[in-house]
Short mmCIF file of N, CA and C in Angstrom, two decimals:
data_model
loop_
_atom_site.label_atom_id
_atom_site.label_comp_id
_atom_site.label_asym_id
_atom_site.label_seq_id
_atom_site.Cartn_x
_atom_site.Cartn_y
_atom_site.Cartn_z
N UNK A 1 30.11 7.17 -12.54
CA UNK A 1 28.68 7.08 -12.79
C UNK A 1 27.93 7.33 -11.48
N UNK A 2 26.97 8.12 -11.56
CA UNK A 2 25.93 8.14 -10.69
C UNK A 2 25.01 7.23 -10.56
N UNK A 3 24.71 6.73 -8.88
CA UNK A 3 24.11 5.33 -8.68
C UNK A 3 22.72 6.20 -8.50
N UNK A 4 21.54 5.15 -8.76
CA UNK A 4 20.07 5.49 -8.66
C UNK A 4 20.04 6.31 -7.56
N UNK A 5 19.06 7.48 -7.26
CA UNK A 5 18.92 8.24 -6.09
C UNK A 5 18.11 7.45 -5.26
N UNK A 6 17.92 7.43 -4.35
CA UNK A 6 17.44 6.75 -3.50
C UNK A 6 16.13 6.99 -3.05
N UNK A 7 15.07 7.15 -3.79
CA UNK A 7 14.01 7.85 -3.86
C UNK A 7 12.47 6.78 -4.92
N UNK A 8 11.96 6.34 -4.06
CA UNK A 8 10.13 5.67 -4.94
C UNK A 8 9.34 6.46 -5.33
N UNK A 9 9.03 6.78 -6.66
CA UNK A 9 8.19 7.68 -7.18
C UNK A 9 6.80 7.11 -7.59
N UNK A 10 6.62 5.90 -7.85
CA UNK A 10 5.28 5.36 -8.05
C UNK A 10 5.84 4.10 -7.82
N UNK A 11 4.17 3.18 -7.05
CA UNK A 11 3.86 1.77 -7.05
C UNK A 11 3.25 1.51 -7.84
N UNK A 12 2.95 0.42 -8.78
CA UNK A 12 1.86 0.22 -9.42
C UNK A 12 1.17 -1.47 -9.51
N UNK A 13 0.25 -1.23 -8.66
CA UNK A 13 -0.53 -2.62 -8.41
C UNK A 13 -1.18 -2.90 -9.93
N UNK A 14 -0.63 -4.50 -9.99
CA UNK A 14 -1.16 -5.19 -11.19
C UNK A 14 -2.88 -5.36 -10.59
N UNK A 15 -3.79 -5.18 -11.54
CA UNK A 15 -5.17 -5.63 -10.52
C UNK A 15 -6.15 -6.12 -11.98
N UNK A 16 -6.83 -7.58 -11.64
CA UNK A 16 -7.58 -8.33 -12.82
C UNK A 16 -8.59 -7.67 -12.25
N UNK A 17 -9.53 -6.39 -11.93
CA UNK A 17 -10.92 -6.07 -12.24
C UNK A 17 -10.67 -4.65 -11.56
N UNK A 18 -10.24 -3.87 -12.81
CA UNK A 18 -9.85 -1.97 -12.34
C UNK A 18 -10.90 -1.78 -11.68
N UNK A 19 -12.50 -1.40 -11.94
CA UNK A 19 -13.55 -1.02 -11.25
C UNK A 19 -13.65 -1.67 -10.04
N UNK A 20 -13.15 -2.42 -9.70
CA UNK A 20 -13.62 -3.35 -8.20
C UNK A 20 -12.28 -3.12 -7.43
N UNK A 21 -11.41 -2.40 -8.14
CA UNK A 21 -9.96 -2.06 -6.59
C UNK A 21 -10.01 -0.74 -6.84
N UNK A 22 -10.64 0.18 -7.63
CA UNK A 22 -10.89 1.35 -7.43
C UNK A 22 -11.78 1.26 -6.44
N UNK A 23 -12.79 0.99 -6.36
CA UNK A 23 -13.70 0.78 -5.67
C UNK A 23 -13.42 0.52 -4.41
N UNK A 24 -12.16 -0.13 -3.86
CA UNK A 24 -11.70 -0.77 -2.80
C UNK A 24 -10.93 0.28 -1.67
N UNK A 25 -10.24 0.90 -3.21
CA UNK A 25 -9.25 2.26 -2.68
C UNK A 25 -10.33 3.18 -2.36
N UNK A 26 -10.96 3.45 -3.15
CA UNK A 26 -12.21 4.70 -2.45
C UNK A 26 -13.08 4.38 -1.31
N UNK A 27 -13.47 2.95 -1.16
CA UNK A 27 -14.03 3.03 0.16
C UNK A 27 -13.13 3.36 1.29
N UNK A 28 -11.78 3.35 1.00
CA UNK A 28 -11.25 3.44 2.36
C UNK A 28 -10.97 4.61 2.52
N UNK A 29 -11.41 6.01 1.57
CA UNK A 29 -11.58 7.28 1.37
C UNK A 29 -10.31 7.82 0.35
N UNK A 30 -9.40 6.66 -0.59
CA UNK A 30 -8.70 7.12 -0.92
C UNK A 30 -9.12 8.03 -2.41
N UNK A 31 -9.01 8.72 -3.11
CA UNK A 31 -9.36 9.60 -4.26
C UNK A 31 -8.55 9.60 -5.44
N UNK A 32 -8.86 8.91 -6.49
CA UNK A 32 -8.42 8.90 -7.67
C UNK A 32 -8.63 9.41 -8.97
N UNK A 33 -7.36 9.47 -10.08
CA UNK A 33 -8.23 9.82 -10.99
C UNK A 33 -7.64 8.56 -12.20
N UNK A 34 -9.11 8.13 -12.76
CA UNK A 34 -9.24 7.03 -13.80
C UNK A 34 -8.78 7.73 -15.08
N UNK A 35 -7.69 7.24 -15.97
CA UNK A 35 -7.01 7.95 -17.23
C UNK A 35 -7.23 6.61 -18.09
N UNK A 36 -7.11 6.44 -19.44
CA UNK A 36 -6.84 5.43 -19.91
C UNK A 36 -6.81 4.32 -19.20
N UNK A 37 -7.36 3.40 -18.53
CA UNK A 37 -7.85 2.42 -18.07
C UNK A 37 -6.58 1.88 -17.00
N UNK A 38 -6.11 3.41 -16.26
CA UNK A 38 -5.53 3.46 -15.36
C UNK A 38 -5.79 4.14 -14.03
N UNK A 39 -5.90 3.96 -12.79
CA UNK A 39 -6.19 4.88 -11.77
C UNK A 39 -4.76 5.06 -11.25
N UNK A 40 -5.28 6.29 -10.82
CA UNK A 40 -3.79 7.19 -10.44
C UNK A 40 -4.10 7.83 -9.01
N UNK A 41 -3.62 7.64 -7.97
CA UNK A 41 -4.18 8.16 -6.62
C UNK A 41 -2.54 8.88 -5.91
N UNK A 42 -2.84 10.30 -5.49
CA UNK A 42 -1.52 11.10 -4.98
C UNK A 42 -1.65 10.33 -3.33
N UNK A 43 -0.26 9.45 -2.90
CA UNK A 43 0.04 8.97 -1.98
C UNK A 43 0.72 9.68 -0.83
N UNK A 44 0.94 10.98 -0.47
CA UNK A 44 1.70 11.70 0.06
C UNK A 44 2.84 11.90 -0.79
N UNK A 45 3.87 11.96 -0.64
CA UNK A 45 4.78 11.99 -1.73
C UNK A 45 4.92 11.13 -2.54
N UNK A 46 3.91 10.29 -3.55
CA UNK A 46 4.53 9.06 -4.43
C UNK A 46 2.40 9.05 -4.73
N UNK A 47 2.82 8.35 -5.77
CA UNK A 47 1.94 7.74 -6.26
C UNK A 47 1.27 6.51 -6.36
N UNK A 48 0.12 6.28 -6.27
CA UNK A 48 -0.22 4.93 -5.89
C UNK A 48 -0.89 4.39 -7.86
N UNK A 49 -0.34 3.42 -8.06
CA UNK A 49 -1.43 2.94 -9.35
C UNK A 49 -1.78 1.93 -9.74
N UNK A 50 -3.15 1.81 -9.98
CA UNK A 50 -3.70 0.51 -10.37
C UNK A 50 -3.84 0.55 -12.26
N UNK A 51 -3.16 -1.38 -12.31
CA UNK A 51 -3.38 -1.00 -13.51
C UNK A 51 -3.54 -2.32 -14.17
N UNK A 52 -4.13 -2.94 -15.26
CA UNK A 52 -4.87 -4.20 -15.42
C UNK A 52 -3.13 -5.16 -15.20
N UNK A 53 -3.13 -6.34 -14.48
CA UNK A 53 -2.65 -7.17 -14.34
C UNK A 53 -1.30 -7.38 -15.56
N UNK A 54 -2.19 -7.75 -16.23
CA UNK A 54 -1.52 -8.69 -17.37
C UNK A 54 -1.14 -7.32 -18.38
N UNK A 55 -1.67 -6.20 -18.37
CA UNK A 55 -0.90 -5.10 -19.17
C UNK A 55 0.24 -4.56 -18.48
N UNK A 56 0.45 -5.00 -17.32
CA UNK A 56 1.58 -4.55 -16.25
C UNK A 56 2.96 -5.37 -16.67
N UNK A 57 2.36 -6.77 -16.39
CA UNK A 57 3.73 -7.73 -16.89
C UNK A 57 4.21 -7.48 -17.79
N UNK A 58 3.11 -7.91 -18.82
CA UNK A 58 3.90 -7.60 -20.43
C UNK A 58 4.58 -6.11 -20.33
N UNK A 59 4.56 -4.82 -19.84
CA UNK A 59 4.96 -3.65 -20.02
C UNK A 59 6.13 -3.69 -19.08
N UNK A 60 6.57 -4.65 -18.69
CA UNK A 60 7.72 -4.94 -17.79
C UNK A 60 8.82 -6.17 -18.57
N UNK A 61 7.84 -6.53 -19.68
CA UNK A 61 8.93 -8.03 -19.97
C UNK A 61 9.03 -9.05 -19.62
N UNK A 62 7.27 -9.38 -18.40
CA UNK A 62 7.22 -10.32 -17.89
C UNK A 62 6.00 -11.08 -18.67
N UNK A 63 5.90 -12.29 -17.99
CA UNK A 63 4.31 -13.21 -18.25
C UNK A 63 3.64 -12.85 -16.79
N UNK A 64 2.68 -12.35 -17.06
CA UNK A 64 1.72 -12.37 -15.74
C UNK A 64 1.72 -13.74 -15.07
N UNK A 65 1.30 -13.76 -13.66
CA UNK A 65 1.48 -14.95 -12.72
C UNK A 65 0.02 -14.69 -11.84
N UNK A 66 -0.09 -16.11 -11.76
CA UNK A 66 -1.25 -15.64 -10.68
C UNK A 66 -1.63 -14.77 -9.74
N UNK A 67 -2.98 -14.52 -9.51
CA UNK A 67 -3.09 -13.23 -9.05
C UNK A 67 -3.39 -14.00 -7.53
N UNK A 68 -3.00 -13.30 -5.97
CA UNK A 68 -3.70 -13.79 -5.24
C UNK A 68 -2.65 -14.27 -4.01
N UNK A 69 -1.27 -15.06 -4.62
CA UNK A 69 -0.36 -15.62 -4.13
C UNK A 69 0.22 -14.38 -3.85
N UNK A 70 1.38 -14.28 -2.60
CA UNK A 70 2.08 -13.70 -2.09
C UNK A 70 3.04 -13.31 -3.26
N UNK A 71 3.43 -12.33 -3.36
CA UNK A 71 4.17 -11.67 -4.20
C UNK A 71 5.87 -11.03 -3.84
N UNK A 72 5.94 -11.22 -2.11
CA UNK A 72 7.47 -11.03 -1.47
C UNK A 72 7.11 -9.34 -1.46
N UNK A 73 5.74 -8.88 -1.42
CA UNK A 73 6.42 -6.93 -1.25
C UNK A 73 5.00 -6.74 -0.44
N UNK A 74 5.06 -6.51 0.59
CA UNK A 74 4.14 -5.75 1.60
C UNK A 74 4.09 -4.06 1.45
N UNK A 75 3.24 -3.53 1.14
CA UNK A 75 3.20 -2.28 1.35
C UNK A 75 3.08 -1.92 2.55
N UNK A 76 3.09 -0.79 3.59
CA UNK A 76 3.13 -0.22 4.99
C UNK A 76 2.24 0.57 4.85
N UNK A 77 0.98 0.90 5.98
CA UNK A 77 0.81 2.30 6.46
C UNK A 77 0.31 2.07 7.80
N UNK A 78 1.48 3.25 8.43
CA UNK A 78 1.67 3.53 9.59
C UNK A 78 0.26 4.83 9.92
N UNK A 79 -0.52 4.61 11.01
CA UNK A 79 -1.07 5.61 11.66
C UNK A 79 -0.31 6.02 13.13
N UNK A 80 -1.55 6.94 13.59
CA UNK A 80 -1.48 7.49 15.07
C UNK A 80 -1.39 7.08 16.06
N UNK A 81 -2.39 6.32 16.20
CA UNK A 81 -2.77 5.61 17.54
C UNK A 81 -3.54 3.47 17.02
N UNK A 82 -3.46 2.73 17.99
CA UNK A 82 -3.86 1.70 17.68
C UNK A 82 -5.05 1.73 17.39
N UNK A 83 -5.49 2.63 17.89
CA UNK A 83 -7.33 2.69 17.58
C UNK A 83 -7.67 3.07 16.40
N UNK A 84 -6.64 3.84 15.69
CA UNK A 84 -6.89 3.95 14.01
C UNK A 84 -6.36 2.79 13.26
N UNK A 85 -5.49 1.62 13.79
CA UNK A 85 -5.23 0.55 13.30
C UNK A 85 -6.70 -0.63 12.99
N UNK A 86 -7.53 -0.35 14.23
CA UNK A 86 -8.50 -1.06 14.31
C UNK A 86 -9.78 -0.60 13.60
N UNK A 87 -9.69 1.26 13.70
CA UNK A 87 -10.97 1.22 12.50
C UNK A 87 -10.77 1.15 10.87
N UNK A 88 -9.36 1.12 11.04
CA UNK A 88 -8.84 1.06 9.21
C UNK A 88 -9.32 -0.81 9.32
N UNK A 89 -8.88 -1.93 9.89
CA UNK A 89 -9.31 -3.16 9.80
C UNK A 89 -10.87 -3.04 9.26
N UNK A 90 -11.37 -2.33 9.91
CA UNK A 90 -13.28 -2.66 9.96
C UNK A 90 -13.41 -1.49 8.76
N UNK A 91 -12.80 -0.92 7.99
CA UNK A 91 -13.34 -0.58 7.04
C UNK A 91 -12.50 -1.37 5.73
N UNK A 92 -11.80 -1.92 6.01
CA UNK A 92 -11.08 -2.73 5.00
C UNK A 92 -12.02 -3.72 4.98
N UNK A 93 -12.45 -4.69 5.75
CA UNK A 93 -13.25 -5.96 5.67
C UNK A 93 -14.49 -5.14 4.97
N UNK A 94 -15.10 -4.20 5.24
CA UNK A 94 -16.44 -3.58 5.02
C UNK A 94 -16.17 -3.75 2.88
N UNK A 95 -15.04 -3.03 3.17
CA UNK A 95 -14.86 -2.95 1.37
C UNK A 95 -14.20 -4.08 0.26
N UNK A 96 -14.31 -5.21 1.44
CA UNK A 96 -14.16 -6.45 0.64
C UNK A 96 -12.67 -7.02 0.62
N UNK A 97 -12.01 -6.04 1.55
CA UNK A 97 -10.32 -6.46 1.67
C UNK A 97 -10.76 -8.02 2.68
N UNK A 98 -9.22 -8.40 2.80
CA UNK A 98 -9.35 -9.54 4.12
C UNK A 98 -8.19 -9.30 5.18
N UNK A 99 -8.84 -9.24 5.61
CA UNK A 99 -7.24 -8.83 7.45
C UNK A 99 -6.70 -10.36 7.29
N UNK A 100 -5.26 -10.28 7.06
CA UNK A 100 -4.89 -12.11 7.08
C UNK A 100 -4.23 -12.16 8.49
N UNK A 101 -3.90 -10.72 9.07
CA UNK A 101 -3.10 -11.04 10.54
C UNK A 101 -3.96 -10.37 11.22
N UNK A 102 -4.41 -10.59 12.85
CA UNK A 102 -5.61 -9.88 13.31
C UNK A 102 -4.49 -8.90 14.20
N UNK A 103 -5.31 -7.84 14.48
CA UNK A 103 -4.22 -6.64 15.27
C UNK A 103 -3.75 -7.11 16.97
N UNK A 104 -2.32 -6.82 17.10
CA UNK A 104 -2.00 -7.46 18.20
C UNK A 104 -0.55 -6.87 18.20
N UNK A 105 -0.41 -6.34 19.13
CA UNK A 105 1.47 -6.35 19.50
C UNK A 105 2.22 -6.95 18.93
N UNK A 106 3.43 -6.96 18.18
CA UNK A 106 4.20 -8.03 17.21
C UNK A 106 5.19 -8.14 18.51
N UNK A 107 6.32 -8.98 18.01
CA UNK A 107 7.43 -9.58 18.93
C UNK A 107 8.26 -8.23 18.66
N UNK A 108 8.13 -6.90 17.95
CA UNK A 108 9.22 -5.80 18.34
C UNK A 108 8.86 -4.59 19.31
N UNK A 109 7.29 -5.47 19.50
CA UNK A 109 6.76 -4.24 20.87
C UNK A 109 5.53 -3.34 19.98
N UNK A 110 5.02 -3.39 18.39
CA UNK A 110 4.40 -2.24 18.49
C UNK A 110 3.33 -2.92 17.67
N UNK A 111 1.92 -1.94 17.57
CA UNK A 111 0.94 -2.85 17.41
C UNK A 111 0.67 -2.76 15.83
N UNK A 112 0.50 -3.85 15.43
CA UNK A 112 0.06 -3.93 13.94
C UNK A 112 -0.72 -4.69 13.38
N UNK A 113 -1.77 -4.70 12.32
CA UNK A 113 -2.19 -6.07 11.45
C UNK A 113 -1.75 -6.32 10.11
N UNK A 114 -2.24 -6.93 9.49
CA UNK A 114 -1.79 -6.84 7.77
C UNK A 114 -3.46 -7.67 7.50
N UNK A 115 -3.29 -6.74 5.57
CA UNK A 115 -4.70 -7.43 5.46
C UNK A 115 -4.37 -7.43 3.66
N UNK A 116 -4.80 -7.79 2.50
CA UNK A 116 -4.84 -7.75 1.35
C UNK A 116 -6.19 -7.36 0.52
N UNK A 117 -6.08 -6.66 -0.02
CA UNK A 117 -6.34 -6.32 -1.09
C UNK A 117 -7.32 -7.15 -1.99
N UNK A 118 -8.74 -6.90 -2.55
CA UNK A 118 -9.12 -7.67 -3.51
C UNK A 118 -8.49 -8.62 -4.63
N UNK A 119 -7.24 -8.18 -4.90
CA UNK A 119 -6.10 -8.67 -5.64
C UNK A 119 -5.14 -9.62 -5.05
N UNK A 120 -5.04 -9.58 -3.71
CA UNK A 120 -4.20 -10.25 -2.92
C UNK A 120 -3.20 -9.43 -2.49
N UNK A 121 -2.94 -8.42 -2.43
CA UNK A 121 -1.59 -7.39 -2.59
C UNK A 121 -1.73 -6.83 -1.11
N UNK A 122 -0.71 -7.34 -0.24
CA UNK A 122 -0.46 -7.31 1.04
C UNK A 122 0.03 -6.25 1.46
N UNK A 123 -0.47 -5.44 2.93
CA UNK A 123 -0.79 -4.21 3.22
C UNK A 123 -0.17 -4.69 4.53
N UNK A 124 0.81 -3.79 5.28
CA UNK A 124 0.52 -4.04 7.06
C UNK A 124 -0.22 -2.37 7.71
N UNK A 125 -0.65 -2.83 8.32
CA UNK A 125 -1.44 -1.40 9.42
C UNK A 125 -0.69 -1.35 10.35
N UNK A 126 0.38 -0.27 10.68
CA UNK A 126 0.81 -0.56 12.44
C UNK A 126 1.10 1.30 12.73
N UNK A 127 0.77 1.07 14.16
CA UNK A 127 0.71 1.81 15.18
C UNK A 127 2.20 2.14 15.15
N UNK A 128 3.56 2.67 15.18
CA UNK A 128 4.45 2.43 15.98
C UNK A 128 5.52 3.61 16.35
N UNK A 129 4.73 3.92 17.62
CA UNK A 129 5.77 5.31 18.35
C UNK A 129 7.34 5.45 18.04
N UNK A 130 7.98 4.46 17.47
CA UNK A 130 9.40 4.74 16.90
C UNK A 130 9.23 4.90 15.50
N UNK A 131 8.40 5.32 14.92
CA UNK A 131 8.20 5.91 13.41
C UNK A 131 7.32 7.18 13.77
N UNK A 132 7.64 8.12 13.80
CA UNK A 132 6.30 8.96 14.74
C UNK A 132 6.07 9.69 12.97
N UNK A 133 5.15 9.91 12.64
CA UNK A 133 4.12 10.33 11.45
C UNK A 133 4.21 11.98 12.00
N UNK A 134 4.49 12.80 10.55
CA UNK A 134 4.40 14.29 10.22
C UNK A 134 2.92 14.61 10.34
N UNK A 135 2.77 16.07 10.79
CA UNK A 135 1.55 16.29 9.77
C UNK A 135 0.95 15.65 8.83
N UNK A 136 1.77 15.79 7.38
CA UNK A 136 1.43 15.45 6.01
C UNK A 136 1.49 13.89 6.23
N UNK A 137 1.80 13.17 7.37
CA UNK A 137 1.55 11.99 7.11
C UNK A 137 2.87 11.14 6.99
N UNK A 138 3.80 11.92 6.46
CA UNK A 138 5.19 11.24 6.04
C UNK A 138 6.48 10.81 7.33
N UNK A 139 6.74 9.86 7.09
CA UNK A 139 7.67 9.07 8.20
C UNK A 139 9.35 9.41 7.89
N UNK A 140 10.07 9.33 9.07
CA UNK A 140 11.49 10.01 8.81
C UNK A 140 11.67 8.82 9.57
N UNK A 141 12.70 7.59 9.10
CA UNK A 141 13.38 6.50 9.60
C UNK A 141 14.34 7.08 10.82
N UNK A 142 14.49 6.10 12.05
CA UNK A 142 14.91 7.05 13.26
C UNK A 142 16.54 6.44 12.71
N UNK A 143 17.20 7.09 13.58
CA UNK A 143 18.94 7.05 13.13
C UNK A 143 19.14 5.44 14.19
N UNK A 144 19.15 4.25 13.25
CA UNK A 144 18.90 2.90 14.32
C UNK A 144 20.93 2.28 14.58
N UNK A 145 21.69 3.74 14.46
CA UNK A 145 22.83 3.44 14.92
C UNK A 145 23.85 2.64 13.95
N UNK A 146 24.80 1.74 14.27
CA UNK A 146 25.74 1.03 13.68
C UNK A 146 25.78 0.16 14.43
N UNK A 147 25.92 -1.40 14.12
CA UNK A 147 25.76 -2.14 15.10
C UNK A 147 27.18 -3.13 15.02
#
């Protein structure tokens, strides 16, 4: 048998008020398109989607859970320079996100914050010259050896 390929084709954020995290994603210039009371936004290679909360669980086999609490899955986005770490912060607060870590050097040397989501759905921002970013944006994990 062939094991899963190793490959994420869509996220899909549970979110209790679609118009107000669309809203959240577009202020930060991201571009979507609203289908059936779903937004659908092209992530570089993968897809980003918002989609009502509680139609998410049940379409998974679950009971929805509070919205707000840590959920164990951080999403990433890596920029250029720290100075795009800091104006992505000030337009996240602008659009109603909350920075829960303020930007600062972490203990592995490179600079990052994390902030959430109107929903609670935890984001980190980091700077970090050992992930160096394509053109298109996309990250190639460095070869971190055998230890």
């Amino acid at each position: 048998m062939r094991g899963m390929e190793q490959r994420i084709t869509l996220i899909t954020l549970g979110v209790s008020d679609l118009a107000r995290s669309k809203a959240f994603y577009e202020a930060l210039g991201w571009r979507g398109q609203e289908v059936e009371e779903t937004v659908f936004f092209q992530a570089g290679g993968l897809g980003l989607v918002l989609w009502g909360r509680e139609k998410l669980a049940r379409d998974c086999g679950l009971e929805p859970g509070a919205a707000g609490g840590f959920g164990g899955i951080v999403l990433a986005h890596n920029v250029r320079s720290e100075a795009e770490v800091d104006t992505l912060l000030a337009a996240v607060e602008g659009a109603g996100g909350t920075v829960t870590k303020p930007a600062a050097v972490n203990a592995i040397g490179f600079y990052s914050s994390a902030f959430t989501d109107p929903d609670g759905h935890a984001w980190e921002v980091a700077h970090n010259p050992g992930f160096p970013l394509a053109e298109d944006g996309s990250v190639t994990l460095p070869d971190f050896g055998t230890a």
